[in-house]
């Protein structure tokens, strides 16, 4: 792949349903940010970065819930 490009795969999204729409949209945004950071050379595998992502996922779940 070209430098600065890539893909991201995760199991953070919930099944497609009206009740999960906002949660999944927020997760999509978070994943886009992670991918952008990785493409820019940020160490997205560092423990501190991972802890921040866990905190963000928890906040998204608290805000939008899930089914």
Coordinates of N, CA, C and O in Angstrom, one line a residue:
X1 N 0.8 -1.2 0.0 CA 0.0 0.0 0.0 C 0.9 1.2 0.0 O 2.0 1.2 0.4
X2 N 0.3 2.3 -0.4 CA 1.0 3.6 -0.4 C 1.2 4.1 1.0 O 0.3 3.9 1.9
X3 N 2.3 4.8 1.3 CA 2.4 5.4 2.6 C 1.2 6.4 2.8 O 0.8 7.1 1.9
X4 N 0.7 6.4 4.0 CA -0.4 7.2 4.4 C -1.7 6.7 4.0 O -2.7 7.4 4.0
X5 N -1.8 5.4 3.6 CA -3.1 4.8 3.3 C -3.2 3.5 4.1 O -2.3 3.0 4.6
X6 N -4.5 3.1 4.3 CA -4.7 1.8 5.0 C -6.1 1.6 5.2 O -7.0 2.3 4.7
X7 N -6.4 0.5 5.9 CA -7.8 0.1 6.3 C -7.8 -0.2 7.8 O -6.8 -0.4 8.4
X8 N -9.0 -0.2 8.3 CA -9.2 -0.6 9.7 C -10.3 -1.7 9.8 O -11.3 -1.6 9.1
X9 N -10.1 -2.6 10.7 CA -11.1 -3.7 10.9 C -11.3 -3.8 12.4 O -10.3 -3.8 13.2
X10 N -12.5 -3.8 12.8 CA -12.8 -4.0 14.3 C -14.1 -4.7 14.4 O -14.9 -4.9 13.5
X11 N -14.4 -5.0 15.7 CA -15.7 -5.6 16.0 C -16.5 -4.7 17.0 O -17.3 -5.2 17.8
X12 N -16.2 -3.4 16.9 CA -16.9 -2.5 17.8 C -18.3 -2.1 17.4 O -19.1 -1.7 18.3
X13 N -18.7 -2.3 16.1 CA -20.0 -1.9 15.7 C -21.0 -3.0 16.2 O -20.7 -4.1 16.3
X14 N -22.3 -2.5 16.5 CA -23.4 -3.4 16.8 C -24.2 -3.7 15.6 O -24.0 -3.0 14.5
X15 N -25.0 -4.7 15.6 CA -25.8 -5.0 14.4 C -26.6 -3.8 13.9 O -27.0 -3.0 14.7
X16 N -26.8 -3.8 12.6 CA -27.6 -2.7 12.0 C -29.0 -2.7 12.5 O -29.7 -3.7 12.3
X17 N -29.4 -1.7 13.2 CA -30.8 -1.5 13.7 C -30.9 -0.1 14.0 O -30.0 0.6 14.3
X18 N -32.2 0.4 14.0 CA -32.4 1.8 14.2 C -31.9 2.2 15.6 O -31.3 3.3 15.8
X19 N -32.0 1.3 16.6 CA -31.5 1.7 17.9 C -30.0 1.8 18.0 O -29.5 2.4 19.0
X20 N -29.3 1.2 17.1 CA -27.8 1.3 17.1 C -27.2 2.3 16.2 O -26.0 2.4 16.1
X21 N -28.1 3.0 15.5 CA -27.6 3.9 14.4 C -26.6 5.0 14.9 O -25.5 5.2 14.4
X22 N -26.9 5.7 16.0 CA -26.1 6.7 16.5 C -24.8 6.1 17.1 O -23.7 6.7 16.9
X23 N -24.9 5.0 17.8 CA -23.7 4.4 18.4 C -22.8 4.0 17.2 O -21.6 4.3 17.3
X24 N -23.3 3.3 16.2 CA -22.4 2.9 15.1 C -21.8 4.1 14.4 O -20.7 4.0 13.9
X25 N -22.6 5.2 14.2 CA -22.0 6.4 13.6 C -20.8 6.9 14.4 O -19.8 7.3 13.8
X26 N -21.0 7.0 15.7 CA -19.9 7.4 16.6 C -18.7 6.5 16.5 O -17.5 7.0 16.4
X27 N -18.9 5.2 16.4 CA -17.8 4.3 16.3 C -17.1 4.4 14.9 O -15.9 4.4 14.8
X28 N -17.9 4.7 13.9 CA -17.3 4.9 12.6 C -16.4 6.1 12.6 O -15.3 6.1 12.1
X29 N -16.8 7.2 13.3 CA -16.0 8.4 13.4 C -14.7 8.1 14.2 O -13.6 8.6 13.8
X30 N -14.8 7.4 15.3 CA -13.7 7.0 16.1 C -12.7 6.2 15.3 O -11.5 6.4 15.3
X31 N -13.2 5.2 14.5 CA -12.3 4.4 13.7 C -11.7 5.2 12.6 O -10.5 5.0 12.3
X32 N -12.4 6.2 12.0 CA -11.8 7.0 11.0 C -10.6 7.8 11.7 O -9.5 8.0 11.0
X33 N -10.8 8.3 12.9 CA -9.7 9.0 13.6 C -8.5 8.1 13.8 O -7.4 8.5 13.6
X34 N -8.8 6.9 14.3 CA -7.7 5.9 14.5 C -6.9 5.7 13.3 O -5.7 5.7 13.2
X35 N -7.6 5.5 12.2 CA -7.0 5.2 10.9 C -6.1 6.4 10.4 O -5.0 6.3 10.0
X36 N -6.7 7.6 10.6 CA -6.0 8.8 10.2 C -4.7 9.0 11.1 O -3.6 9.3 10.5
X37 N -4.8 8.7 12.3 CA -3.6 8.7 13.2 C -2.6 7.7 12.7 O -1.4 8.0 12.6
X38 N -3.0 6.5 12.5 CA -2.1 5.4 12.0 C -1.4 5.9 10.7 O -0.2 5.7 10.5
X39 N -2.2 6.4 9.8 CA -1.6 6.8 8.5 C -0.6 8.0 8.7 O 0.3 8.1 7.9
X40 N -0.8 8.8 9.7 CA 0.1 9.9 9.9 C 1.3 9.5 10.7 O 2.2 10.3 11.0
X41 N 1.4 8.3 11.2 CA 2.5 7.8 11.9 C 2.4 7.7 13.4 O 3.4 7.4 14.1
X42 N 1.2 8.0 13.9 CA 1.0 7.9 15.4 C 1.0 6.4 15.8 O 0.5 5.6 15.0
X43 N 1.7 6.1 16.9 CA 1.7 4.7 17.3 C 0.4 4.4 18.0 O 0.2 4.6 19.2
X44 N -0.5 3.8 17.2 CA -1.9 3.5 17.7 C -1.9 2.2 18.5 O -2.9 1.7 19.0
X45 N -0.7 1.5 18.6 CA -0.6 0.3 19.4 C 0.0 0.5 20.7 O 0.2 -0.4 21.5
X46 N 0.3 1.8 21.1 CA 0.9 2.1 22.4 C -0.1 1.9 23.5 O -1.3 2.1 23.2
X47 N 0.3 1.5 24.7 CA -0.7 1.3 25.7 C -1.5 2.6 26.1 O -2.7 2.5 26.3
X48 N -0.8 3.7 26.0 CA -1.5 5.0 26.3 C -2.6 5.3 25.3 O -3.7 5.7 25.6
X49 N -2.3 5.1 24.0 CA -3.2 5.3 22.9 C -4.4 4.3 23.1 O -5.6 4.7 23.0
X50 N -4.1 3.1 23.3 CA -5.1 2.0 23.5 C -6.0 2.4 24.7 O -7.3 2.2 24.6
X51 N -5.5 2.9 25.7 CA -6.3 3.2 26.9 C -7.2 4.4 26.5 O -8.4 4.4 26.9
X52 N -6.7 5.3 25.8 CA -7.6 6.4 25.3 C -8.7 5.9 24.4 O -9.9 6.4 24.5
X53 N -8.5 5.0 23.6 CA -9.5 4.4 22.7 C -10.5 3.7 23.5 O -11.8 3.8 23.3
X54 N -10.1 2.9 24.5 CA -11.0 2.2 25.4 C -11.9 3.2 26.1 O -13.2 3.0 26.2
X55 N -11.4 4.3 26.6 CA -12.1 5.4 27.2 C -13.2 6.0 26.3 O -14.3 6.2 26.7
X56 N -12.8 6.2 25.1 CA -13.7 6.8 24.1 C -14.8 5.8 23.7 O -16.0 6.3 23.6
X57 N -14.5 4.6 23.6 CA -15.6 3.6 23.3 C -16.5 3.5 24.5 O -17.8 3.4 24.3
X58 N -16.0 3.5 25.7 CA -16.9 3.5 26.9 C -17.8 4.8 26.9 O -19.0 4.7 27.2
X59 N -17.2 5.9 26.6 CA -18.0 7.1 26.5 C -19.1 7.1 25.4 O -20.3 7.5 25.7
X60 N -18.8 6.5 24.3 CA -19.8 6.3 23.2 C -20.9 5.4 23.7 O -22.1 5.7 23.5
X61 N -20.5 4.3 24.3 CA -21.5 3.4 24.8 C -22.4 4.0 25.9 O -23.6 3.8 25.9
X62 N -21.8 4.8 26.8 CA -22.6 5.5 27.8 C -23.5 6.5 27.2 O -24.7 6.7 27.7
X63 N -23.1 7.2 26.1 CA -23.9 8.2 25.5 C -25.1 7.6 24.7 O -26.2 8.1 24.7
X64 N -24.7 6.6 23.9 CA -25.7 6.1 22.9 C -26.3 4.7 23.2 O -27.2 4.3 22.6
X65 N -25.7 4.1 24.2 CA -26.2 2.7 24.6 C -26.1 1.7 23.5 O -25.4 2.0 22.5
X66 N -26.7 0.6 23.6 CA -26.7 -0.4 22.6 C -27.9 -1.4 22.9 O -28.5 -1.3 23.9
X67 N -28.1 -2.2 21.9 CA -29.2 -3.2 22.1 C -28.5 -4.6 21.9 O -27.5 -4.7 21.4

